[in-house]
XYZ file of C-alpha atoms in Angstrom:
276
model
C 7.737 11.703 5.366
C 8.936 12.421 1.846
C 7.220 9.586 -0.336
C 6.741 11.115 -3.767
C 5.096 8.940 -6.274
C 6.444 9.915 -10.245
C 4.903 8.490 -13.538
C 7.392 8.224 -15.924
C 6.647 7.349 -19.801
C 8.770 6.128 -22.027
C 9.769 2.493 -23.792
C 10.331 -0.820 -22.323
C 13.469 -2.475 -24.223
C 13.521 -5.527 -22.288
C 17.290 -5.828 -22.685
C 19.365 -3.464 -23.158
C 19.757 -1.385 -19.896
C 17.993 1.903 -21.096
C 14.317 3.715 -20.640
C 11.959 1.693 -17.843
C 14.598 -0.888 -17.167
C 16.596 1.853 -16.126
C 14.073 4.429 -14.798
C 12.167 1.813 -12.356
C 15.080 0.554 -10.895
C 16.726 3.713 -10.263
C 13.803 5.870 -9.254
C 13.105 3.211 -6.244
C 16.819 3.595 -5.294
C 16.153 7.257 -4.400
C 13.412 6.742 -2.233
C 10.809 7.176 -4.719
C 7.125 5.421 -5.815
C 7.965 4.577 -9.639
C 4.558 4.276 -11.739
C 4.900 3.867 -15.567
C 3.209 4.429 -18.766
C 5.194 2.416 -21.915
C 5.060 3.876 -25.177
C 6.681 0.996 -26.607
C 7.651 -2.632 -25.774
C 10.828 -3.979 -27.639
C 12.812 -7.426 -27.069
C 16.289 -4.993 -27.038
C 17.048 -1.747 -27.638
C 18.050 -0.815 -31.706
C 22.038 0.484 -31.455
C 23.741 -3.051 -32.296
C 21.419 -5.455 -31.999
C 19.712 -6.852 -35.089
C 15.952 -8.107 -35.992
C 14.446 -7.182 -32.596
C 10.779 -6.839 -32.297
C 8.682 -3.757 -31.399
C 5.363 -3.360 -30.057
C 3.907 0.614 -30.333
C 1.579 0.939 -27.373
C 0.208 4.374 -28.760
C -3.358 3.394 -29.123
C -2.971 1.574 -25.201
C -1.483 4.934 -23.910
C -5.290 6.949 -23.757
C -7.091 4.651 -22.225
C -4.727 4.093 -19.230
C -4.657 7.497 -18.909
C -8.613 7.531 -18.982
C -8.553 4.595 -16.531
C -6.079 6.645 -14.228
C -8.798 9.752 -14.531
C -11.768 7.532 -13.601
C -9.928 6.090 -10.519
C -8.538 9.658 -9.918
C -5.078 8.346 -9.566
C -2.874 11.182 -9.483
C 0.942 11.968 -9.457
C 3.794 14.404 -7.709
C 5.785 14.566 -10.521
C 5.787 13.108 -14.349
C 9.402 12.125 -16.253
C 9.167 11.787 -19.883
C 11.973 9.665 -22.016
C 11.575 7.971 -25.304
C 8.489 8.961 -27.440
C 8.032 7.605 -30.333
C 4.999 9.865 -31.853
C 2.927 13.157 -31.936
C 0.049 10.816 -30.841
C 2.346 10.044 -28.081
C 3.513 13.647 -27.007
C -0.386 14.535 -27.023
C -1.095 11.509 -24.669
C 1.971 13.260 -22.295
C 0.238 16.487 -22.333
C -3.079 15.579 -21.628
C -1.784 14.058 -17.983
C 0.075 17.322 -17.359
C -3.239 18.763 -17.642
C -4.964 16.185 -15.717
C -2.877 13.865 -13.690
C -0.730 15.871 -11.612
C -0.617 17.122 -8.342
C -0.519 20.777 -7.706
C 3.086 22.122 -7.886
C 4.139 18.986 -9.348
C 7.008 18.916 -11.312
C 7.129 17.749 -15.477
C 10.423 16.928 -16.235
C 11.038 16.339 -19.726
C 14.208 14.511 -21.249
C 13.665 14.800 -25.484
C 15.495 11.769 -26.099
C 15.458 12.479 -29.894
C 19.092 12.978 -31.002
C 22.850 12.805 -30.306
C 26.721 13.441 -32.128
C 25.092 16.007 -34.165
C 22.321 14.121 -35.654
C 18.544 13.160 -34.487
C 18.083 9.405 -34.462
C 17.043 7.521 -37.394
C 13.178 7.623 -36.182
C 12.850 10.848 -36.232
C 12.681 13.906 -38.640
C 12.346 18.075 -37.785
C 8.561 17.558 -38.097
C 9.003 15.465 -34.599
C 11.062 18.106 -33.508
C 8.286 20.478 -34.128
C 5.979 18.425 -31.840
C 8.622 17.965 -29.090
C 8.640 21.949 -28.284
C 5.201 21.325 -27.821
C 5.795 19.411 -24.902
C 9.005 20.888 -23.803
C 6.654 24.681 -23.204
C 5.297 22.530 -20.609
C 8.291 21.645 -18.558
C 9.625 22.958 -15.456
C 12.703 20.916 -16.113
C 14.107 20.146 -19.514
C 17.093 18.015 -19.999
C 18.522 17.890 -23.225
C 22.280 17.190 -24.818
C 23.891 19.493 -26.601
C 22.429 18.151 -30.174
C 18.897 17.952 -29.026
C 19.261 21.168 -27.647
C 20.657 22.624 -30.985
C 17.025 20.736 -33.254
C 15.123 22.445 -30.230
C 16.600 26.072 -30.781
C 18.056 25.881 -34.419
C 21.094 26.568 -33.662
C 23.683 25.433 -35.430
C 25.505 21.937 -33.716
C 29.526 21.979 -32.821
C 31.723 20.233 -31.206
C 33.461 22.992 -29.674
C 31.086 24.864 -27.211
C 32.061 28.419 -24.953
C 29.937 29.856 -22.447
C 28.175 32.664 -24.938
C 27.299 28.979 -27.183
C 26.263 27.264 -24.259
C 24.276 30.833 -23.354
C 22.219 31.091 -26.761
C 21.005 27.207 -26.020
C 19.589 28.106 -22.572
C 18.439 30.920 -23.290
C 16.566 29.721 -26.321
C 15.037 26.565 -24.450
C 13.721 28.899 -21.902
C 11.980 30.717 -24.965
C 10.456 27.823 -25.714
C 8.738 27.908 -22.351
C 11.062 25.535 -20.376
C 11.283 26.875 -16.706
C 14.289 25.337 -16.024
C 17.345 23.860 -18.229
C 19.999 20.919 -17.202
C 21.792 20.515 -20.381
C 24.280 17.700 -20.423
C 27.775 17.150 -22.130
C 28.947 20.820 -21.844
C 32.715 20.478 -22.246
C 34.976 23.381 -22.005
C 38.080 21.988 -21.493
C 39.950 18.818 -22.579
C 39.428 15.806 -20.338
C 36.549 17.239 -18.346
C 32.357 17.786 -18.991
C 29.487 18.535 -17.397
C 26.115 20.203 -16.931
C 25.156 23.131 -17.079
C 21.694 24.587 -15.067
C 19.759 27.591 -15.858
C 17.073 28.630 -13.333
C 15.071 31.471 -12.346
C 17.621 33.335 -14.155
C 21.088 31.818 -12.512
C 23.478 30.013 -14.413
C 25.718 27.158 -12.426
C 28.037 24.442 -13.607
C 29.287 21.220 -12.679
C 32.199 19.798 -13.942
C 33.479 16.218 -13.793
C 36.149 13.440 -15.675
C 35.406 12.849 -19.206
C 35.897 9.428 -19.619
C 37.126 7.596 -22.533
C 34.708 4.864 -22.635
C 30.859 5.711 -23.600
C 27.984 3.489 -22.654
C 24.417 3.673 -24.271
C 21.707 4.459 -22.288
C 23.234 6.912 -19.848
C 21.252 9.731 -20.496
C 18.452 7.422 -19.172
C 20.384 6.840 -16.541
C 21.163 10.900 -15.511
C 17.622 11.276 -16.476
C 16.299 9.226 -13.697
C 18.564 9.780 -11.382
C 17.860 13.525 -11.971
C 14.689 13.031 -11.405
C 14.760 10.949 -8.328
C 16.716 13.549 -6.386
C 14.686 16.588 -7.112
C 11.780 14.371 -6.003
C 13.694 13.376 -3.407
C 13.796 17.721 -2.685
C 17.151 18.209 -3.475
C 17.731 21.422 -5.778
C 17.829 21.481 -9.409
C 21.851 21.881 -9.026
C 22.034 19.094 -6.192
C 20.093 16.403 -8.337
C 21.968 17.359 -11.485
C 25.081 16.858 -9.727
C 24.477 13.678 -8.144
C 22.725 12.182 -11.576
C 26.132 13.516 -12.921
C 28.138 11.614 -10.365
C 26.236 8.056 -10.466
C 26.773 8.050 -14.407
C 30.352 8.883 -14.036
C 30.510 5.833 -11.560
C 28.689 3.423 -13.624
C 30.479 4.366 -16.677
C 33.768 3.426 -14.779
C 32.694 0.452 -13.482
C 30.868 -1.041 -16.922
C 34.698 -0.433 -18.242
C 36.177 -3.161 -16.052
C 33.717 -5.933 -17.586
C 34.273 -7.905 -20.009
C 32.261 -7.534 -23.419
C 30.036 -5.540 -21.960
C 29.020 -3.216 -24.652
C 24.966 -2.692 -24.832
C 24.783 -0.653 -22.085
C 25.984 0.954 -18.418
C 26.388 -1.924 -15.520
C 24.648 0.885 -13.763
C 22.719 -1.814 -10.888
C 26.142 -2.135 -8.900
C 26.594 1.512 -8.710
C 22.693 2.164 -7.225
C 25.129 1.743 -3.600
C 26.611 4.987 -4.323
C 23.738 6.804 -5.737
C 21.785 6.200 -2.448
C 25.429 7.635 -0.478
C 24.860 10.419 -2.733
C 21.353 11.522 -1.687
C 21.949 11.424 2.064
């Protein structure tokens, strides 16, 4: 039986509907043992809400790893989200070296920036430290901005296939096996993902929506990384991820007031369909 058990580190905003709240939820939805690490514990997350508090678990982060290494706990895969720190990124690498299975997979999502611009926290000396950590995944799953700090090129709105070309190519430089880059629109009304592995470009395209909901590249994160788990290929679970966000972004628009994140909880339903 396929019971894969995943760490995944990253941020606990305890409202908000982003990072853990999202990754534990939909990580057990597709069939998958969800074991966490938080970087960070906040009452919400920061886009809208005002005077929330924050509690940096860096200096926690090394001894549960140490505690982990002692008790030789181990892990078939490892999802990274929100990181707040290089301290933090170092803590990430040291249970690639040391925590995983062999074979198992590091999937990497350098939640860092977005619209052209890296979020407030952050400055290109993070950046700097995030390649670190991206030369050590098999799967890297970036948007178009974050993919643009990682390779310096230059961000636009307006992306082509050689565009989208130069970013995969240059993550892979970097020493990311694999690529799923997200929001790759080449037409009006429609985006997608595009996936570069071993070599072999694919795309999947789907409705752009009007409406936008934060925390959905959490969401496509962990759903991404609950289907490969899962064994589904890199294509397959970057599909699917793209299909439950599309779903939960529809259905958060029928709700009223409903604007700090994706109502993505009624759509897990559909992202189980999805994985048979």
């Amino acid at each position: 039986m396929n019971y894969p058990k995943i760490l995944t580190v990253q941020d606990i905003s305890c409202v908000g509907q982003c990072s853990l709240t999202v990754a534990l939820p939909v990580l057990s939805a597709c069939g998958v043992e969800a074991c966490v690490m938080p970087s960070a514990v906040l009452s919400t997350h920061t886009c809208g809400f005002t005077g929330f508090t924050c509690r940096d678990l860096t200096e926690d982060m090394p001894q549960i790893a140490a505690h982990w290494e002692k008790e030789k706990i181990t892990f078939d895969g490892l999802y990274t989200g929100y990181l707040g720190s290089e301290a933090q990124i170092n803590t990430v690498i040291r249970l690639i070296n040391g925590a995983l299975k062999q074979g198992a997979p590091v999937i990497v999502d350098p939640a860092m920036a977005d619209n052209g611009k890296l979020y407030p926290a952050f400055d290109m000396a993070y950046v700097n430290q995030m390649k670190r950590l991206v030369a050590k995944a098999d799967y890297v799953v970036p948007n178009i901005t974050e993919a643009c700090f990682l390779t310096g090129v230059p961000y636009q709105e307006n992306v082509d296939r050689n565009y989208v070309d130069t970013l995969l190519q240059g993550l892979v430089l970097l020493g990311a096996k694999s690529v799923i880059l997200t929001g790759v629109s080449y037409r009006e009304g429609e985006t997608g993902v595009a996936v570069y592995e071993s070599g072999k470009y694919e795309y999947y395209a789907h409705e752009k929506l009007k409406n936008s909901c934060h925390g959905t590249g959490d969401i496509y994160a962990s759903a991404f990384a609950g289907a490969l788990l899962k064994g589904k290929t890199a294509f397959d679970a970057a599909r699917i991820a793209a299909d439950y966000v599309v779903e939960a972004i529809r259905f958060t628009a029928k709700l009223d007031n409903h604007w700090y994140g994706a109502a993505f909880e009624p759509c897990l339903p559909k992202l189980i369909e999805l994985l048979k």
